[in-house]
């Protein structure tokens, strides 16, 4: 998974795929995720969730991946 920290946080968030996310909300999600998991824990947790989601519903996983990446692009440069 080649997502930045904000995109990983959005990927793991409880927000519905495709919902509008303001840059302020994206930063809040990132801060909460980093506080809960730490940087390395966030990456590991997102990877586990991605593998699980991809095996259950590949189309929904791809949509969520793209949504998280697009929403995070307003806050951070792509990796």
Short mmCIF file of N, CA, C and O in Angstrom, two decimals:
data_model
loop_
_atom_site.label_atom_id
_atom_site.label_comp_id
_atom_site.label_asym_id
_atom_site.label_seq_id
_atom_site.Cartn_x
_atom_site.Cartn_y
_atom_site.Cartn_z
N UNK A 1 0.84 -1.18 0.00
CA UNK A 1 0.00 0.00 0.00
C UNK A 1 0.88 1.23 0.00
O UNK A 1 1.66 1.42 0.90
N UNK A 2 0.70 2.03 -1.00
CA UNK A 2 1.52 3.23 -1.12
C UNK A 2 0.68 4.46 -0.82
O UNK A 2 0.43 5.28 -1.69
N UNK A 3 0.22 4.57 0.42
CA UNK A 3 -0.58 5.71 0.86
C UNK A 3 0.19 6.49 1.90
O UNK A 3 0.94 5.92 2.70
N UNK A 4 -0.02 7.81 1.93
CA UNK A 4 0.61 8.61 2.97
C UNK A 4 -0.17 8.43 4.28
O UNK A 4 -1.21 7.78 4.31
N UNK A 5 0.33 9.03 5.35
CA UNK A 5 -0.25 8.83 6.68
C UNK A 5 -1.70 9.28 6.73
O UNK A 5 -2.55 8.61 7.31
N UNK A 6 -2.01 10.41 6.11
CA UNK A 6 -3.39 10.90 6.12
C UNK A 6 -4.31 9.93 5.38
O UNK A 6 -5.41 9.63 5.85
N UNK A 7 -3.87 9.43 4.25
CA UNK A 7 -4.68 8.48 3.49
C UNK A 7 -4.89 7.18 4.27
O UNK A 7 -5.99 6.61 4.25
N UNK A 8 -3.86 6.72 4.96
CA UNK A 8 -4.01 5.51 5.79
C UNK A 8 -5.05 5.75 6.88
O UNK A 8 -5.87 4.89 7.16
N UNK A 9 -4.98 6.93 7.50
CA UNK A 9 -5.94 7.25 8.56
C UNK A 9 -7.36 7.29 8.01
O UNK A 9 -8.29 6.78 8.64
N UNK A 10 -7.54 7.87 6.83
CA UNK A 10 -8.86 7.92 6.22
C UNK A 10 -9.33 6.52 5.82
O UNK A 10 -10.50 6.19 5.94
N UNK A 11 -8.42 5.71 5.32
CA UNK A 11 -8.74 4.33 4.94
C UNK A 11 -9.30 3.57 6.15
O UNK A 11 -10.24 2.81 6.03
N UNK A 12 -8.69 3.80 7.32
CA UNK A 12 -9.12 3.10 8.53
C UNK A 12 -10.31 3.75 9.22
O UNK A 12 -10.92 3.15 10.10
N UNK A 13 -10.65 4.97 8.82
CA UNK A 13 -11.71 5.70 9.51
C UNK A 13 -13.07 5.04 9.33
O UNK A 13 -13.26 4.19 8.46
N UNK A 14 -14.01 5.48 10.11
CA UNK A 14 -15.37 4.97 10.03
C UNK A 14 -16.21 5.74 9.02
O UNK A 14 -17.39 5.48 8.86
N UNK A 15 -15.60 6.68 8.34
CA UNK A 15 -16.33 7.46 7.33
C UNK A 15 -16.69 6.57 6.15
O UNK A 15 -15.94 5.68 5.78
N UNK A 16 -17.82 6.85 5.58
CA UNK A 16 -18.25 6.08 4.42
C UNK A 16 -17.39 6.38 3.21
O UNK A 16 -16.97 7.52 3.01
N UNK A 17 -17.13 5.38 2.40
CA UNK A 17 -16.34 5.58 1.19
C UNK A 17 -17.06 6.57 0.29
O UNK A 17 -18.24 6.44 0.03
N UNK A 18 -16.32 7.57 -0.16
CA UNK A 18 -16.87 8.55 -1.07
C UNK A 18 -17.43 9.79 -0.39
O UNK A 18 -17.82 10.72 -1.08
N UNK A 19 -17.49 9.81 0.93
CA UNK A 19 -18.00 11.00 1.60
C UNK A 19 -17.02 12.15 1.46
O UNK A 19 -15.81 11.94 1.33
N UNK A 20 -17.56 13.35 1.48
CA UNK A 20 -16.70 14.53 1.40
C UNK A 20 -15.95 14.70 2.71
O UNK A 20 -16.52 14.57 3.79
N UNK A 21 -14.68 14.99 2.60
CA UNK A 21 -13.83 15.20 3.76
C UNK A 21 -13.08 16.51 3.54
O UNK A 21 -12.38 16.66 2.54
N UNK A 22 -13.25 17.43 4.47
CA UNK A 22 -12.51 18.69 4.34
C UNK A 22 -11.07 18.46 4.75
O UNK A 22 -10.77 17.49 5.47
N UNK A 23 -10.16 19.33 4.32
CA UNK A 23 -8.77 19.18 4.76
C UNK A 23 -8.65 19.20 6.29
O UNK A 23 -7.86 18.46 6.86
N UNK A 24 -9.45 20.03 6.96
CA UNK A 24 -9.41 20.08 8.42
C UNK A 24 -9.81 18.73 9.02
O UNK A 24 -9.17 18.24 9.96
N UNK A 25 -10.87 18.12 8.49
CA UNK A 25 -11.30 16.81 8.99
C UNK A 25 -10.25 15.74 8.71
O UNK A 25 -10.04 14.85 9.54
N UNK A 26 -9.60 15.82 7.58
CA UNK A 26 -8.55 14.85 7.25
C UNK A 26 -7.39 14.95 8.24
O UNK A 26 -6.86 13.94 8.70
N UNK A 27 -7.03 16.18 8.59
CA UNK A 27 -5.95 16.38 9.57
C UNK A 27 -6.38 15.84 10.94
O UNK A 27 -5.57 15.24 11.65
N UNK A 28 -7.63 16.05 11.29
CA UNK A 28 -8.14 15.51 12.56
C UNK A 28 -8.10 13.99 12.57
O UNK A 28 -7.71 13.38 13.58
N UNK A 29 -8.51 13.37 11.49
CA UNK A 29 -8.46 11.90 11.39
C UNK A 29 -7.03 11.40 11.52
O UNK A 29 -6.77 10.42 12.20
N UNK A 30 -6.10 12.09 10.84
CA UNK A 30 -4.70 11.69 10.92
C UNK A 30 -4.18 11.79 12.35
O UNK A 30 -3.54 10.87 12.86
N UNK A 31 -4.47 12.90 13.02
CA UNK A 31 -3.99 13.10 14.39
C UNK A 31 -4.56 12.02 15.32
O UNK A 31 -3.83 11.47 16.16
N UNK A 32 -5.83 11.71 15.17
CA UNK A 32 -6.46 10.69 16.02
C UNK A 32 -5.86 9.31 15.76
O UNK A 32 -5.60 8.55 16.70
N UNK A 33 -5.63 8.99 14.49
CA UNK A 33 -5.08 7.68 14.16
C UNK A 33 -3.64 7.53 14.64
O UNK A 33 -3.26 6.49 15.16
N UNK A 34 -2.86 8.59 14.48
CA UNK A 34 -1.46 8.53 14.94
C UNK A 34 -1.43 8.42 16.46
O UNK A 34 -0.61 7.69 17.02
N UNK A 35 -2.33 9.12 17.12
CA UNK A 35 -2.39 9.04 18.59
C UNK A 35 -2.76 7.63 19.04
O UNK A 35 -2.21 7.11 20.00
N UNK A 36 -3.70 7.01 18.33
CA UNK A 36 -4.16 5.68 18.72
C UNK A 36 -3.17 4.58 18.37
O UNK A 36 -2.92 3.67 19.16
N UNK A 37 -2.61 4.62 17.15
CA UNK A 37 -1.78 3.52 16.67
C UNK A 37 -0.28 3.82 16.63
O UNK A 37 0.52 2.90 16.58
N UNK A 38 0.10 5.10 16.56
CA UNK A 38 1.50 5.45 16.29
C UNK A 38 1.73 5.31 14.78
O UNK A 38 0.90 4.74 14.07
N UNK A 39 2.84 5.84 14.28
CA UNK A 39 3.08 5.79 12.84
C UNK A 39 3.23 4.37 12.32
O UNK A 39 2.58 3.97 11.36
N UNK A 40 4.07 3.58 12.97
CA UNK A 40 4.28 2.20 12.51
C UNK A 40 3.05 1.34 12.72
O UNK A 40 2.71 0.50 11.88
N UNK A 41 2.38 1.54 13.84
CA UNK A 41 1.16 0.79 14.11
C UNK A 41 0.06 1.12 13.11
O UNK A 41 -0.72 0.25 12.72
N UNK A 42 0.01 2.38 12.69
CA UNK A 42 -0.98 2.79 11.69
C UNK A 42 -0.73 2.08 10.37
O UNK A 42 -1.67 1.57 9.75
N UNK A 43 0.51 2.01 9.97
CA UNK A 43 0.84 1.30 8.72
C UNK A 43 0.50 -0.18 8.82
O UNK A 43 -0.08 -0.77 7.90
N UNK A 44 0.84 -0.79 9.93
CA UNK A 44 0.57 -2.23 10.11
C UNK A 44 -0.93 -2.51 10.16
O UNK A 44 -1.41 -3.46 9.53
N UNK A 45 -1.65 -1.69 10.89
CA UNK A 45 -3.10 -1.88 11.00
C UNK A 45 -3.78 -1.69 9.65
O UNK A 45 -4.68 -2.45 9.28
N UNK A 46 -3.36 -0.69 8.90
CA UNK A 46 -3.94 -0.44 7.58
C UNK A 46 -3.65 -1.60 6.63
O UNK A 46 -4.51 -2.00 5.84
N UNK A 47 -2.46 -2.14 6.71
CA UNK A 47 -2.11 -3.27 5.86
C UNK A 47 -2.99 -4.49 6.18
O UNK A 47 -3.51 -5.15 5.29
N UNK A 48 -3.17 -4.76 7.47
CA UNK A 48 -4.03 -5.88 7.88
C UNK A 48 -5.45 -5.68 7.39
O UNK A 48 -6.09 -6.60 6.87
N UNK A 49 -5.97 -4.45 7.56
CA UNK A 49 -7.33 -4.17 7.13
C UNK A 49 -7.46 -4.28 5.62
O UNK A 49 -8.45 -4.77 5.10
N UNK A 50 -6.43 -3.83 4.88
CA UNK A 50 -6.47 -3.89 3.42
C UNK A 50 -6.49 -5.33 2.92
O UNK A 50 -7.25 -5.67 2.02
N UNK A 51 -5.67 -6.17 3.52
CA UNK A 51 -5.64 -7.58 3.12
C UNK A 51 -6.99 -8.24 3.40
O UNK A 51 -7.53 -8.95 2.56
N UNK A 52 -7.54 -7.96 4.57
CA UNK A 52 -8.86 -8.50 4.91
C UNK A 52 -9.93 -8.00 3.95
O UNK A 52 -10.71 -8.77 3.40
N UNK A 53 -9.96 -6.68 3.73
CA UNK A 53 -10.98 -6.08 2.87
C UNK A 53 -10.86 -6.54 1.43
O UNK A 53 -11.86 -6.77 0.75
N UNK A 54 -9.64 -6.67 0.97
CA UNK A 54 -9.40 -7.09 -0.40
C UNK A 54 -9.89 -8.52 -0.62
O UNK A 54 -10.41 -8.84 -1.68
N UNK A 55 -9.75 -9.36 0.37
CA UNK A 55 -10.20 -10.74 0.22
C UNK A 55 -11.71 -10.86 0.31
O UNK A 55 -12.30 -11.72 -0.33
N UNK A 56 -12.34 -9.99 1.06
CA UNK A 56 -13.79 -10.02 1.23
C UNK A 56 -14.51 -9.39 0.03
O UNK A 56 -15.43 -9.96 -0.52
N UNK A 57 -14.08 -8.17 -0.33
CA UNK A 57 -14.76 -7.42 -1.39
C UNK A 57 -13.74 -6.57 -2.13
O UNK A 57 -13.53 -5.40 -1.78
N UNK A 58 -13.09 -7.12 -3.14
CA UNK A 58 -12.03 -6.39 -3.85
C UNK A 58 -12.47 -5.06 -4.45
O UNK A 58 -11.72 -4.10 -4.43
N UNK A 59 -13.68 -4.99 -4.97
CA UNK A 59 -14.14 -3.74 -5.58
C UNK A 59 -14.29 -2.63 -4.55
O UNK A 59 -13.89 -1.49 -4.77
N UNK A 60 -14.89 -2.96 -3.41
CA UNK A 60 -15.06 -1.96 -2.35
C UNK A 60 -13.71 -1.52 -1.81
O UNK A 60 -13.51 -0.35 -1.48
N UNK A 61 -12.78 -2.46 -1.70
CA UNK A 61 -11.43 -2.12 -1.23
C UNK A 61 -10.77 -1.13 -2.18
O UNK A 61 -10.20 -0.13 -1.74
N UNK A 62 -10.85 -1.39 -3.47
CA UNK A 62 -10.23 -0.50 -4.45
C UNK A 62 -10.87 0.88 -4.42
O UNK A 62 -10.17 1.90 -4.49
N UNK A 63 -12.19 0.93 -4.29
CA UNK A 63 -12.89 2.21 -4.20
C UNK A 63 -12.46 3.00 -2.97
O UNK A 63 -12.22 4.20 -3.02
N UNK A 64 -12.35 2.31 -1.83
CA UNK A 64 -11.96 2.98 -0.59
C UNK A 64 -10.51 3.45 -0.67
O UNK A 64 -10.18 4.53 -0.20
N UNK A 65 -9.66 2.65 -1.27
CA UNK A 65 -8.25 3.02 -1.44
C UNK A 65 -8.15 4.31 -2.26
O UNK A 65 -7.45 5.25 -1.88
N UNK A 66 -8.86 4.36 -3.38
CA UNK A 66 -8.82 5.54 -4.24
C UNK A 66 -9.43 6.76 -3.56
O UNK A 66 -8.92 7.87 -3.68
N UNK A 67 -10.52 6.56 -2.82
CA UNK A 67 -11.15 7.66 -2.10
C UNK A 67 -10.21 8.24 -1.05
O UNK A 67 -10.05 9.45 -0.95
N UNK A 68 -9.57 7.37 -0.27
CA UNK A 68 -8.66 7.83 0.78
C UNK A 68 -7.49 8.59 0.17
O UNK A 68 -7.08 9.63 0.69
N UNK A 69 -6.97 8.09 -0.92
CA UNK A 69 -5.85 8.74 -1.58
C UNK A 69 -6.25 10.12 -2.12
O UNK A 69 -5.51 11.09 -1.96
N UNK A 70 -7.42 10.21 -2.73
CA UNK A 70 -7.88 11.48 -3.28
C UNK A 70 -8.18 12.50 -2.18
O UNK A 70 -7.81 13.68 -2.30
N UNK A 71 -8.82 12.06 -1.11
CA UNK A 71 -9.15 12.97 -0.01
C UNK A 71 -7.89 13.48 0.69
O UNK A 71 -7.80 14.65 1.07
N UNK A 72 -6.90 12.63 0.82
CA UNK A 72 -5.65 13.01 1.49
C UNK A 72 -4.80 13.93 0.61
O UNK A 72 -3.96 14.67 1.12
N UNK A 73 -5.03 13.91 -0.68
CA UNK A 73 -4.23 14.73 -1.59
C UNK A 73 -4.39 16.23 -1.32
O UNK A 73 -3.53 17.03 -1.67
N UNK A 74 -5.48 16.61 -0.69
CA UNK A 74 -5.70 18.01 -0.35
C UNK A 74 -4.89 18.45 0.86
O UNK A 74 -4.79 19.63 1.15
N UNK A 75 -4.33 17.49 1.57
CA UNK A 75 -3.61 17.78 2.81
C UNK A 75 -2.11 17.53 2.65
O UNK A 75 -1.29 18.32 3.09
N UNK A 76 -1.74 16.42 2.05
CA UNK A 76 -0.34 16.03 1.94
C UNK A 76 0.03 15.74 0.49
O UNK A 76 -0.81 15.39 -0.32
N UNK A 77 1.31 15.86 0.22
CA UNK A 77 1.83 15.45 -1.08
C UNK A 77 1.78 13.93 -1.14
O UNK A 77 1.98 13.25 -0.13
N UNK A 78 1.54 13.36 -2.33
CA UNK A 78 1.59 11.89 -2.44
C UNK A 78 2.98 11.36 -2.11
O UNK A 78 3.95 12.07 -2.32
N UNK A 79 3.04 10.12 -1.60
CA UNK A 79 4.35 9.55 -1.25
C UNK A 79 5.20 9.28 -2.48
O UNK A 79 4.75 9.22 -3.57
#
